[in-house]
Amino acid sequence: MSIIRYTVDAGIAWLTLNNPPLNALSHELRQGIVTALDKALADPKVRAIVLAGNDRAFSSGADIKEFSGNAFYAEPFLPAVCDIVEASFKPVVAAISGACMGGGLELALGCHYRVALADAKISFPEVKLGLIPGAGGTQRFPRLVGLETAINMIVSGATMPAAAFKGAALFDVIVAKDGETADLAGATRKFALSIIDKPIRRVRGLEVKHPQAEAFVQFARQGVASVARGLAAPLRALDAVAASVNQKFDSGIATEQKIFGELMVSDESKALRHAFFAERAASKVRGLDDKTAQRKIASVAVVGAGTMGGGIAMNFVNAGVPVTLLEARQDALDRGLAGIRKNYEGAVVKGKMKPEDAAKRVAMITPSLDFSAAKNADLVIEAVFEDLNVKKDVFKRLDAVAKRGAILATNTSTLDVDRIAAFTKRPGDVLGLHFFSPANIMRLLEVVRAKKTRPDVLATAMSVARKIGKTAVVSGVCDGFIGNRMINAYSQQALLMLEEGASPQQVDKAIEKFGFAMGPFRMSDLAGNDISWHIRKRHYAEHPRQRPLRIADRVCELGRFGQKTGLGWYRYEPGKRDALPDPVVDGIIAEERKALKIAPRKIPDAEIVDRLLFALVNEGARILDEGIAQRASDIDVVYLTGYGFPVHRGGPMFHASRVGLKAVLRRMKEFAANPHAEPGFWKPAKLIVQLAAEGKTFDDTPGHGSMTKGSMKKKGGRRG
Ligand code: NAD
């Protein structure tokens, strides 16, 4: 099948892009467009030309798989294609349906006219990959929609329906639905016939009109800077759009090209592109394929209406799946439901939800104290206390009442899912679904594959995750799974640095400057210091030789559990979120240093950052070595979506690969030589030693989601 379908009808040449599913502008498609255009220009019977896509997309833009090779820049390069289309001496009309994004939108802007379905999706998503539109979009778009709209859309990457541009020059015709159908082809044909023989209007010949352009750009710059969180692309996008008012068209294009080129090779864009591919790769699970059977999930039961259970239930009703909410005690059930109601009411107050929708969702939750209410559920998710005996009791009871084929999931953070599965007579139907708090908001879901979890159970869990809008990453069974096992090493370093001379504020500030949303102490105050205390106490019992981390224990012994108690590592004033230093904590730290006979030293910020990050990386590499994670990029996804790792750094494994594994090893050796280092902590993971010796990075490990070094070519997980 040809990449362009070429037909001529009533003097109109139809060039239909045929690169399914979304008409990505690959090198082959770009060539096809130019060749077909030449053919239409050479045919005297052709008097107008239409560029059209398919129902799903006019075009979703550049083929970003080409970013890593030469094909992206191969001739005809997309900016040239847009110019060639614009230079056509016969009128060219874009017929736009579905996604019209990025490079696809730029191609449409190169056309002389545009006819769009009202629900076509219009966007410039480039900033999300650390880029700006690079094929004339920053210059042509403002000429058609005005400066303000152009800045808003290009800087944010937001998607708008074509209908939102009614009245702007962007679309010559917006085709609304007539009943169930909309006749895009008919409307385009009619329009094309109407402009034959009329003078051609080229976007480059228009001017951007704004009464106070300079002042507006200045104003926008302040706004963008305050929300860009250190990212370069949004401000550079603004620079490029500004060139559309203060420079001539061709010089504006040169400015856009220059900025695009700089961003394309920036670490920020590489990291964001890595994150994009990593998320895609995470959805592919070793041992599963499209043919793996799936179970139907039409109803869900959640056991435990506490912090997690309530949020988990909301995920499902938000996706239209009714939930039975089970509790042991009426007061806990009432509290849980009240929390859910309050949450929805908050959304109504903020104008994010209609009151009737909020009421509908609450009504989709059926509360009960009777476990037999779970008998019809297709999926049961347990979120009771983190205590193996309580879990045992719950799973035995669920095993007795749940219907055959129901999936039984645990939300445990640290307990052994294999043991939990063994409490039932159907371990193949059991797995972990580890949500993050707040469960209705956090995107990450660790799907924990136990030894006996059946493939169809795992495959079903992955699609359930998609249905409720989560980013799922598969983890094997180990203490803490991928995310918490690594964070444990990270927190341990944070606490050791307090003993050695740092303050909680210094540690938090240093890693926040690196880009983390929150440092370890502010984070712990938010999550509740009692959670990690509970885990530490279990670790002390299981590993009697482990040295207790007394500073953290003493903070908890005082009941300083964080924001919820008003005191933690910091103190909090009522109604305020500011974390204020507290002399009580400083006192505890000073006493413990004395008890440990440590003379405090000034720890450089660079050491703080590296110790925290490389603790993550070393544990991450062990997790890969053990096959707990399928690929290095899955670990990055866990950290980017669940732990506030700065997205422009691409995740811990990606970051380590940029630093270089030899350099990482050298640094870990330095840390190991510290007289206060925990014995064995900095013993490098075998995988790091091996990769460093071969001059490789995590990018070279199989199945890695990054497009760097061509690793996209390798399919499948690390271990098959
Ligand atoms: P929670 O204490 O807020 O809620 C637990 C609820 O379970 C309580 O309402 C309790 O009444 C109920 N419950 C206890 N025994 C029960 C039984 N036999 N039958 C029915 N209900 C029972 O706890 P949580 O923070 O929501 O944690 C729940 C689970 O989720 C734990 O396994 C925890 O490790 C895990 N988890 C917690 C977080 C977090 O940040 N809080 C994050 C991820 C996972």
Tab-separated table of N, CA, C and O in Angstrom, residues 491-541:
chain	number	residue	atom	x	y	z
A	491	SER	N	16.667	7.055	52.000
A	491	SER	CA	16.347	7.645	53.313
A	491	SER	C	17.450	7.340	54.313
A	491	SER	O	17.768	8.169	55.171
A	492	GLN	N	18.004	6.142	54.188
A	492	GLN	CA	19.077	5.783	55.113
A	492	GLN	C	20.253	6.749	54.958
A	492	GLN	O	20.799	7.247	55.943
A	493	GLN	N	20.603	7.062	53.726
A	493	GLN	CA	21.680	8.032	53.500
A	493	GLN	C	21.315	9.399	54.072
A	493	GLN	O	22.138	10.070	54.682
A	494	ALA	N	20.060	9.798	53.871
A	494	ALA	CA	19.631	11.104	54.382
A	494	ALA	C	19.828	11.149	55.899
A	494	ALA	O	20.346	12.135	56.442
A	495	LEU	N	19.457	10.068	56.574
A	495	LEU	CA	19.565	10.036	58.037
A	495	LEU	C	21.029	9.974	58.480
A	495	LEU	O	21.422	10.618	59.460
A	496	LEU	N	21.844	9.229	57.753
A	496	LEU	CA	23.266	9.152	58.118
A	496	LEU	C	23.927	10.524	57.972
A	496	LEU	O	24.797	10.902	58.752
A	497	MET	N	23.476	11.285	56.992
A	497	MET	CA	24.080	12.602	56.802
A	497	MET	C	23.723	13.554	57.945
A	497	MET	O	24.496	14.450	58.254
A	498	LEU	N	22.560	13.318	58.587
A	498	LEU	CA	22.242	14.121	59.780
A	498	LEU	C	23.259	13.821	60.877
A	498	LEU	O	23.747	14.722	61.555
A	499	GLU	N	23.568	12.540	61.042
A	499	GLU	CA	24.546	12.156	62.073
A	499	GLU	C	25.903	12.800	61.788
A	499	GLU	O	26.619	13.211	62.690
A	500	GLU	N	26.232	12.904	60.508
A	500	GLU	CA	27.576	13.366	60.153
A	500	GLU	C	27.725	14.885	60.132
A	500	GLU	O	28.839	15.383	60.116
A	501	GLY	N	26.608	15.620	60.094
A	501	GLY	CA	26.774	17.077	60.145
A	501	GLY	C	25.747	17.891	59.389
A	501	GLY	O	25.718	19.114	59.519
A	502	ALA	N	24.892	17.255	58.574
A	502	ALA	CA	23.903	18.036	57.821
A	502	ALA	C	22.654	18.269	58.666
A	502	ALA	O	22.426	17.572	59.651
A	503	SER	N	21.862	19.252	58.274
A	503	SER	CA	20.556	19.457	58.914
A	503	SER	C	19.481	18.984	57.932
A	503	SER	O	19.739	18.899	56.726
A	504	PRO	N	18.271	18.678	58.439
A	504	PRO	CA	17.195	18.278	57.513
A	504	PRO	C	16.980	19.325	56.422
A	504	PRO	O	16.787	18.981	55.257
A	505	GLN	N	17.068	20.614	56.823
A	505	GLN	CA	16.851	21.672	55.829
A	505	GLN	C	17.895	21.609	54.731
A	505	GLN	O	17.605	21.766	53.558
A	506	GLN	N	19.175	21.386	55.146
A	506	GLN	CA	20.238	21.382	54.134
A	506	GLN	C	20.041	20.224	53.152
A	506	GLN	O	20.165	20.390	51.945
A	507	VAL	N	19.721	19.054	53.695
A	507	VAL	CA	19.532	17.880	52.829
A	507	VAL	C	18.366	18.143	51.870
A	507	VAL	O	18.480	17.952	50.656
A	508	ASP	N	17.246	18.614	52.423
A	508	ASP	CA	16.073	18.861	51.571
A	508	ASP	C	16.382	19.891	50.495
A	508	ASP	O	16.069	19.699	49.321
A	509	LYS	N	17.020	20.990	50.910
A	509	LYS	CA	17.282	22.071	49.936
A	509	LYS	C	18.189	21.578	48.817
A	509	LYS	O	17.974	21.884	47.649
A	510	ALA	N	19.218	20.794	49.193
A	510	ALA	CA	20.186	20.348	48.174
A	510	ALA	C	19.502	19.489	47.112
A	510	ALA	O	19.696	19.705	45.918
A	511	ILE	N	18.678	18.570	47.541
A	511	ILE	CA	18.080	17.653	46.546
A	511	ILE	C	16.919	18.340	45.828
A	511	ILE	O	16.620	18.034	44.673
A	512	GLU	N	16.284	19.304	46.499
A	512	GLU	CA	15.228	20.064	45.814
A	512	GLU	C	15.854	20.949	44.731
A	512	GLU	O	15.272	21.170	43.678
A	513	LYS	N	17.070	21.445	45.014
A	513	LYS	CA	17.757	22.242	43.998
A	513	LYS	C	18.098	21.373	42.783
A	513	LYS	O	18.054	21.827	41.638
A	514	PHE	N	18.397	20.127	43.026
A	514	PHE	CA	18.643	19.195	41.921
A	514	PHE	C	17.360	19.025	41.090
A	514	PHE	O	17.415	18.726	39.900
A	515	GLY	N	16.218	19.236	41.745
A	515	GLY	CA	14.949	19.197	41.002
A	515	GLY	C	13.855	18.347	41.626
A	515	GLY	O	12.736	18.315	41.120
A	516	PHE	N	14.170	17.608	42.705
A	516	PHE	CA	13.122	16.814	43.353
A	516	PHE	C	12.002	17.731	43.827
A	516	PHE	O	12.255	18.847	44.290
A	517	ALA	N	10.774	17.237	43.743
A	517	ALA	CA	9.648	18.047	44.196
A	517	ALA	C	9.785	18.332	45.691
A	517	ALA	O	9.462	19.421	46.157
A	518	MET	N	10.282	17.349	46.437
A	518	MET	CA	10.392	17.493	47.887
A	518	MET	C	11.584	16.690	48.373
A	518	MET	O	11.798	15.569	47.914
A	519	GLY	N	12.330	17.240	49.329
A	519	GLY	CA	13.439	16.500	49.913
A	519	GLY	C	12.927	15.397	50.824
A	519	GLY	O	11.727	15.343	51.129
A	520	PRO	N	13.823	14.511	51.292
A	520	PRO	CA	13.378	13.332	52.050
A	520	PRO	C	12.678	13.670	53.362
A	520	PRO	O	11.772	12.948	53.766
A	521	PHE	N	13.063	14.776	54.011
A	521	PHE	CA	12.456	15.059	55.309
A	521	PHE	C	11.078	15.719	55.149
A	521	PHE	O	10.135	15.366	55.859
A	522	ARG	N	10.975	16.635	54.202
A	522	ARG	CA	9.656	17.219	53.948
A	522	ARG	C	8.698	16.135	53.456
A	522	ARG	O	7.526	16.095	53.806
A	523	MET	N	9.246	15.237	52.636
A	523	MET	CA	8.446	14.136	52.088
A	523	MET	C	7.929	13.241	53.208
A	523	MET	O	6.756	12.866	53.243
A	524	SER	N	8.824	12.906	54.122
A	524	SER	CA	8.453	12.013	55.207
A	524	SER	C	7.416	12.675	56.119
A	524	SER	O	6.470	12.025	56.584
A	525	ASP	N	7.574	13.975	56.342
A	525	ASP	CA	6.583	14.706	57.140
A	525	ASP	C	5.211	14.673	56.468
A	525	ASP	O	4.181	14.654	57.138
A	526	LEU	N	5.211	14.667	55.153
A	526	LEU	CA	3.935	14.648	54.432
A	526	LEU	C	3.315	13.243	54.480
A	526	LEU	O	2.120	13.082	54.757
A	527	ALA	N	4.133	12.228	54.239
A	527	ALA	CA	3.610	10.851	54.193
A	527	ALA	C	3.268	10.335	55.588
A	527	ALA	O	2.418	9.455	55.737
A	528	GLY	N	3.923	10.874	56.604
A	528	GLY	CA	3.741	10.375	57.979
A	528	GLY	C	5.000	9.628	58.413
A	528	GLY	O	5.309	8.563	57.864
A	529	ASN	N	5.719	10.179	59.388
A	529	ASN	CA	6.974	9.549	59.816
A	529	ASN	C	6.739	8.190	60.470
A	529	ASN	O	7.640	7.356	60.533
A	530	ASP	N	5.509	7.965	60.950
A	530	ASP	CA	5.200	6.680	61.583
A	530	ASP	C	5.285	5.529	60.585
A	530	ASP	O	5.588	4.396	60.960
A	531	ILE	N	5.029	5.813	59.289
A	531	ILE	CA	5.057	4.725	58.297
A	531	ILE	C	6.469	4.147	58.204
A	531	ILE	O	6.681	2.943	58.324
A	532	SER	N	7.484	5.033	58.050
A	532	SER	CA	8.849	4.507	57.936
A	532	SER	C	9.347	3.968	59.286
A	532	SER	O	10.164	3.046	59.338
A	533	TRP	N	8.825	4.521	60.376
A	533	TRP	CA	9.203	4.026	61.711
A	533	TRP	C	8.756	2.564	61.871
A	533	TRP	O	9.507	1.704	62.309
A	534	HIS	N	7.528	2.331	61.467
A	534	HIS	CA	6.949	0.983	61.501
A	534	HIS	C	7.839	0.015	60.701
A	534	HIS	O	8.170	-1.079	61.156
A	535	ILE	N	8.258	0.461	59.520
A	535	ILE	CA	9.106	-0.395	58.670
A	535	ILE	C	10.478	-0.576	59.319
A	535	ILE	O	11.030	-1.680	59.338
A	536	ARG	N	11.035	0.515	59.888
A	536	ARG	CA	12.353	0.391	60.533
A	536	ARG	C	12.310	-0.614	61.672
A	536	ARG	O	13.196	-1.440	61.829
A	537	LYS	N	11.228	-0.550	62.461
A	537	LYS	CA	11.145	-1.463	63.602
A	537	LYS	C	11.119	-2.916	63.123
A	537	LYS	O	11.729	-3.787	63.721
A	538	ARG	N	10.422	-3.140	62.024
A	538	ARG	CA	10.397	-4.509	61.480
A	538	ARG	C	11.804	-4.905	61.008
A	538	ARG	O	12.270	-6.014	61.258
A	539	HIS	N	12.489	-3.958	60.348
A	539	HIS	CA	13.854	-4.253	59.883
A	539	HIS	C	14.773	-4.561	61.063
A	539	HIS	O	15.601	-5.467	60.986
A	540	TYR	N	14.640	-3.778	62.162
A	540	TYR	CA	15.504	-4.023	63.330
A	540	TYR	C	15.271	-5.450	63.836
A	540	TYR	O	16.205	-6.154	64.213
A	541	ALA	N	13.994	-5.878	63.844
A	541	ALA	CA	13.671	-7.220	64.343
A	541	ALA	C	14.213	-8.292	63.405
A	541	ALA	O	14.750	-9.310	63.843
